[in-house]
Amino acid sequence: MNKFGVLVVEDDAPIRNLIATTLKTHDYKYLLATSGEDAIMQASTYSPDVMFLDLGLPDIDGVEVIKRIREWSVMPIIVISARSEDEDKIEALDAGADDYLTKPFSVEELLARLRVMQRRIALLQTDNELIENSVYVNGKLKIDFAAGCAYKDGEELKLTPIEYKLLCLLAHNTGKVLTHKYITQKIWGSAWDSNVASLRVFMATLRKKLNDDKDTTNLIQTHVGIGYRMLKNDSM
Ligand code: CA
């Protein structure tokens, strides 16, 4: 796969330079922006493949940038935020961001996030095919949407209706971090605290049935205090 184009939006020069140097070293094409308005302008002009977005920008708020870009683009957005800003991360994910990177981060973390997005982009491109065929395959997991069945290693999983709904929701958003609020709203139509507690229970039983805790490469990632993500697994 060709290394894609990355738009880096960060007003803090040392962090911006670190990201730029990393991308350059690894042959990614990149553009730099230092404000929200500049980010929106460059995103619409150059159509980058993925965006790193700092949430604290000098002009408009990062969450506002996401909302405006999401009006016309599904480009993966990775938010950059400080460790203390969990609320901001959740707000950004609910506004349509795909992933987040917490400051301070390592070069390895940055590159790992890009690889996840590379897989997500490949998946978004085959999304139409997926809907047409109505079958989702991810490593050893297979979901037959038309039949309403899920399989692991060719064996049908005995899922409850809520577990199945949960699995489909994660599969449809492979590579994207989904917040507790987003998931509970999709599954139960509301995001009450009691539903978030139920979600943990359903997620635990779903993972047990998937045997996800015993595999060396987990399919469902837990983001403590934030939510869950289905990873695209080619090697399983
Ligand atoms: Ca900043």
Coordinates of C-alpha atoms and ligand atoms in Angstrom, one line a residue:
M1 CA 0.0 0.0 0.0
N2 CA 1.3 3.5 -0.8
K3 CA 2.0 5.7 2.1
F4 CA -0.8 8.2 2.3
G5 CA -1.1 11.9 2.9
V6 CA -1.4 13.2 6.4
L7 CA -2.6 16.7 7.5
V8 CA -1.1 17.7 10.9
V9 CA -2.9 20.4 12.8
E10 CA -1.0 21.5 15.8
D11 CA -0.1 25.0 17.1
D12 CA 2.6 23.8 19.4
A13 CA 5.8 23.9 17.3
P14 CA 7.9 21.2 19.1
I15 CA 5.1 18.7 18.8
R16 CA 4.3 19.7 15.2
N17 CA 8.0 19.3 14.3
L18 CA 8.2 15.9 16.0
I19 CA 5.2 14.6 14.0
A20 CA 6.5 16.1 10.8
T21 CA 10.0 14.5 11.3
T22 CA 8.4 11.1 12.0
L23 CA 6.2 11.2 9.0
K24 CA 9.1 12.4 6.8
T25 CA 11.4 9.6 8.1
H26 CA 8.7 7.0 7.3
D27 CA 7.9 8.4 3.8
Y28 CA 4.4 9.7 4.5
K29 CA 3.4 12.8 2.6
Y30 CA 2.2 15.5 4.9
L31 CA 0.8 19.0 5.2
L32 CA 1.0 21.3 8.3
A33 CA -1.6 23.6 9.7
T34 CA -1.4 25.7 12.9
S35 CA -5.0 26.8 13.3
G36 CA -8.5 25.5 12.9
E37 CA -9.5 27.7 10.0
D38 CA -6.2 26.7 8.2
A39 CA -7.0 23.0 8.9
I40 CA -10.5 23.2 7.3
M41 CA -9.1 25.1 4.3
Q42 CA -6.3 22.6 3.7
A43 CA -8.6 19.6 4.2
S44 CA -11.0 20.9 1.6
T45 CA -8.2 22.0 -0.8
Y46 CA -5.9 18.9 -0.7
S47 CA -8.2 16.1 0.5
P48 CA -5.6 14.4 2.7
D49 CA -6.2 10.7 3.7
V50 CA -6.0 11.2 7.4
M51 CA -5.7 14.1 9.9
F52 CA -4.0 14.5 13.2
L53 CA -5.8 17.3 15.1
D54 CA -4.8 19.0 18.3
L55 CA -7.9 20.0 20.2
G56 CA -6.6 23.2 21.8
L57 CA -6.1 25.5 18.8
P58 CA -5.7 29.3 18.9
D59 CA -8.8 30.2 16.8
I60 CA -11.6 27.6 16.8
D61 CA -12.0 24.6 19.1
G62 CA -10.8 21.2 17.7
V63 CA -14.3 19.7 18.2
E64 CA -15.8 22.4 16.1
V65 CA -13.2 21.6 13.4
I66 CA -14.3 18.0 13.4
K67 CA -18.0 18.9 13.2
R68 CA -17.4 21.2 10.2
I69 CA -15.2 18.6 8.4
R70 CA -17.7 15.8 9.0
E71 CA -20.3 17.8 7.0
W72 CA -18.5 16.7 3.8
S73 CA -15.8 14.2 4.6
V74 CA -15.3 10.8 6.2
M75 CA -11.5 11.1 6.3
P76 CA -10.2 9.5 9.5
I77 CA -9.4 12.0 12.2
I78 CA -7.0 11.3 15.1
V79 CA -7.3 13.7 17.9
I80 CA -4.3 14.8 19.9
S81 CA -5.0 15.8 23.5
A82 CA -3.5 16.1 26.9
R83 CA -3.8 13.3 29.5
S84 CA -6.2 15.4 31.7
E85 CA -8.7 16.0 28.9
D86 CA -10.7 12.8 28.8
E87 CA -14.0 14.7 28.5
D88 CA -12.6 16.5 25.4
K89 CA -11.5 13.2 23.8
I90 CA -15.0 11.8 24.4
E91 CA -16.6 14.9 22.9
A92 CA -14.3 14.7 19.9
L93 CA -15.1 11.0 19.3
D94 CA -18.8 11.7 19.5
A95 CA -18.4 14.6 17.0
G96 CA -16.9 12.1 14.6
A97 CA -13.2 11.6 15.4
D98 CA -11.9 8.1 14.8
D99 CA -9.1 7.8 17.3
Y100 CA -7.0 9.8 19.8
L101 CA -3.4 10.2 20.8
T102 CA -2.6 11.3 24.3
K103 CA 0.3 13.7 25.0
P104 CA 3.1 12.9 25.6
F105 CA 3.1 10.2 23.0
S106 CA 6.0 8.2 21.4
V107 CA 6.9 8.0 17.8
E108 CA 5.9 4.2 17.9
E109 CA 2.4 5.1 19.1
L110 CA 2.0 7.7 16.4
L111 CA 3.0 5.2 13.7
A112 CA 0.8 2.5 15.2
R113 CA -2.3 4.8 15.1
L114 CA -1.5 5.5 11.4
R115 CA -1.4 1.8 10.6
V116 CA -4.8 1.3 12.2
M117 CA -6.2 4.2 10.1
Q118 CA -4.6 2.8 6.9
R119 CA -6.6 -0.4 7.5
R120 CA -9.7 1.7 8.3
I121 CA -9.3 3.6 5.0
A122 CA -9.0 0.3 3.1
L123 CA -12.1 -0.9 4.8
L124 CA -14.1 2.3 4.0
Q125 CA -13.1 1.9 0.4
T126 CA -14.6 -1.7 0.3
D127 CA -17.6 -0.7 2.4
N128 CA -20.0 -0.7 -0.6
E129 CA -18.8 -4.2 -1.4
L130 CA -19.4 -5.2 2.2
I131 CA -23.0 -4.0 2.2
E132 CA -23.7 -5.7 -1.2
N133 CA -22.3 -9.0 0.0
S134 CA -23.8 -8.6 3.4
V135 CA -20.9 -10.6 4.8
Y136 CA -18.2 -9.2 7.1
V137 CA -14.9 -11.1 7.6
N138 CA -12.3 -10.0 10.1
G139 CA -9.7 -12.6 10.9
K140 CA -11.5 -15.6 12.3
L141 CA -14.7 -13.7 12.8
K142 CA -17.5 -13.8 10.2
I143 CA -20.8 -12.0 10.3
D144 CA -23.6 -12.8 7.9
F145 CA -25.8 -9.8 8.1
A146 CA -28.5 -11.1 5.9
A147 CA -28.9 -14.3 7.9
G148 CA -28.3 -12.5 11.2
C149 CA -25.6 -14.9 12.3
A150 CA -22.0 -14.6 13.5
Y151 CA -19.3 -17.2 13.3
K152 CA -15.8 -17.7 14.8
D153 CA -13.6 -20.3 13.2
G154 CA -16.5 -21.4 11.2
E155 CA -18.6 -22.2 14.3
E156 CA -21.8 -20.3 14.9
L157 CA -21.7 -18.1 17.9
K158 CA -24.7 -18.3 20.3
L159 CA -25.3 -14.6 20.8
T160 CA -28.2 -12.9 22.5
P161 CA -30.0 -10.2 20.4
I162 CA -28.1 -7.4 22.2
E163 CA -24.7 -9.1 21.9
Y164 CA -25.3 -9.5 18.2
K165 CA -26.4 -5.9 17.8
L166 CA -23.3 -4.8 19.7
L167 CA -21.0 -7.0 17.5
C168 CA -22.6 -5.6 14.3
L169 CA -22.2 -2.0 15.5
L170 CA -18.5 -2.5 16.3
A171 CA -18.0 -4.3 13.0
H172 CA -19.6 -1.5 11.0
N173 CA -17.2 0.9 12.6
T174 CA -14.1 -1.2 12.5
G175 CA -11.0 0.8 13.3
K176 CA -13.0 3.6 15.0
V177 CA -13.1 4.2 18.8
L178 CA -16.8 4.2 19.8
T179 CA -17.7 6.0 23.1
H180 CA -19.9 4.4 25.8
K181 CA -22.4 7.1 25.1
Y182 CA -22.5 6.4 21.4
I183 CA -22.9 2.7 21.8
T184 CA -25.6 2.8 24.4
Q185 CA -27.5 5.3 22.4
K186 CA -27.3 3.0 19.3
I187 CA -28.2 -0.1 21.3
W188 CA -30.8 1.2 23.8
G189 CA -31.8 4.5 22.4
S190 CA -30.5 6.4 25.4
A191 CA -27.2 6.9 27.3
W192 CA -28.2 6.5 30.9
D193 CA -25.6 5.5 33.4
S194 CA -27.5 2.2 34.0
N195 CA -27.1 1.4 30.3
V196 CA -23.4 2.1 30.4
A197 CA -23.1 -0.4 33.3
S198 CA -25.2 -2.9 31.3
L199 CA -22.9 -2.3 28.3
R200 CA -19.9 -3.5 30.4
V201 CA -21.7 -6.7 31.2
F202 CA -22.8 -7.4 27.6
M203 CA -19.4 -6.6 26.3
A204 CA -17.8 -9.1 28.8
T205 CA -20.2 -11.9 27.8
L206 CA -19.7 -11.1 24.1
R207 CA -15.9 -11.2 24.4
K208 CA -16.2 -14.5 26.3
K209 CA -18.2 -16.0 23.5
L210 CA -15.7 -14.7 21.0
N211 CA -13.0 -16.1 23.1
D212 CA -11.5 -12.7 22.6
D213 CA -9.7 -12.6 26.0
K214 CA -7.7 -15.8 25.1
D215 CA -6.4 -14.8 21.7
T216 CA -3.0 -13.2 21.5
T217 CA -4.4 -10.6 19.1
N218 CA -7.7 -9.2 20.5
L219 CA -10.4 -8.1 18.2
I220 CA -12.1 -5.7 20.6
Q221 CA -10.0 -3.1 22.3
T222 CA -11.0 -1.6 25.6
H223 CA -10.4 2.2 26.0
V224 CA -10.8 2.7 29.8
G225 CA -13.2 5.4 30.6
I226 CA -13.9 6.1 26.9
G227 CA -15.3 3.1 25.0
Y228 CA -14.4 0.2 22.6
R229 CA -12.9 -0.4 19.2
M230 CA -13.1 -3.4 16.8
L231 CA -9.6 -3.8 15.2
K232 CA -9.1 -5.0 11.7
N233 CA -7.1 -8.2 12.0
D234 CA -5.5 -9.6 8.9
S235 CA -3.2 -12.1 10.7
M236 CA -5.8 -14.1 12.7
Ligands
CA1 CA -2.5 23.3 21.2

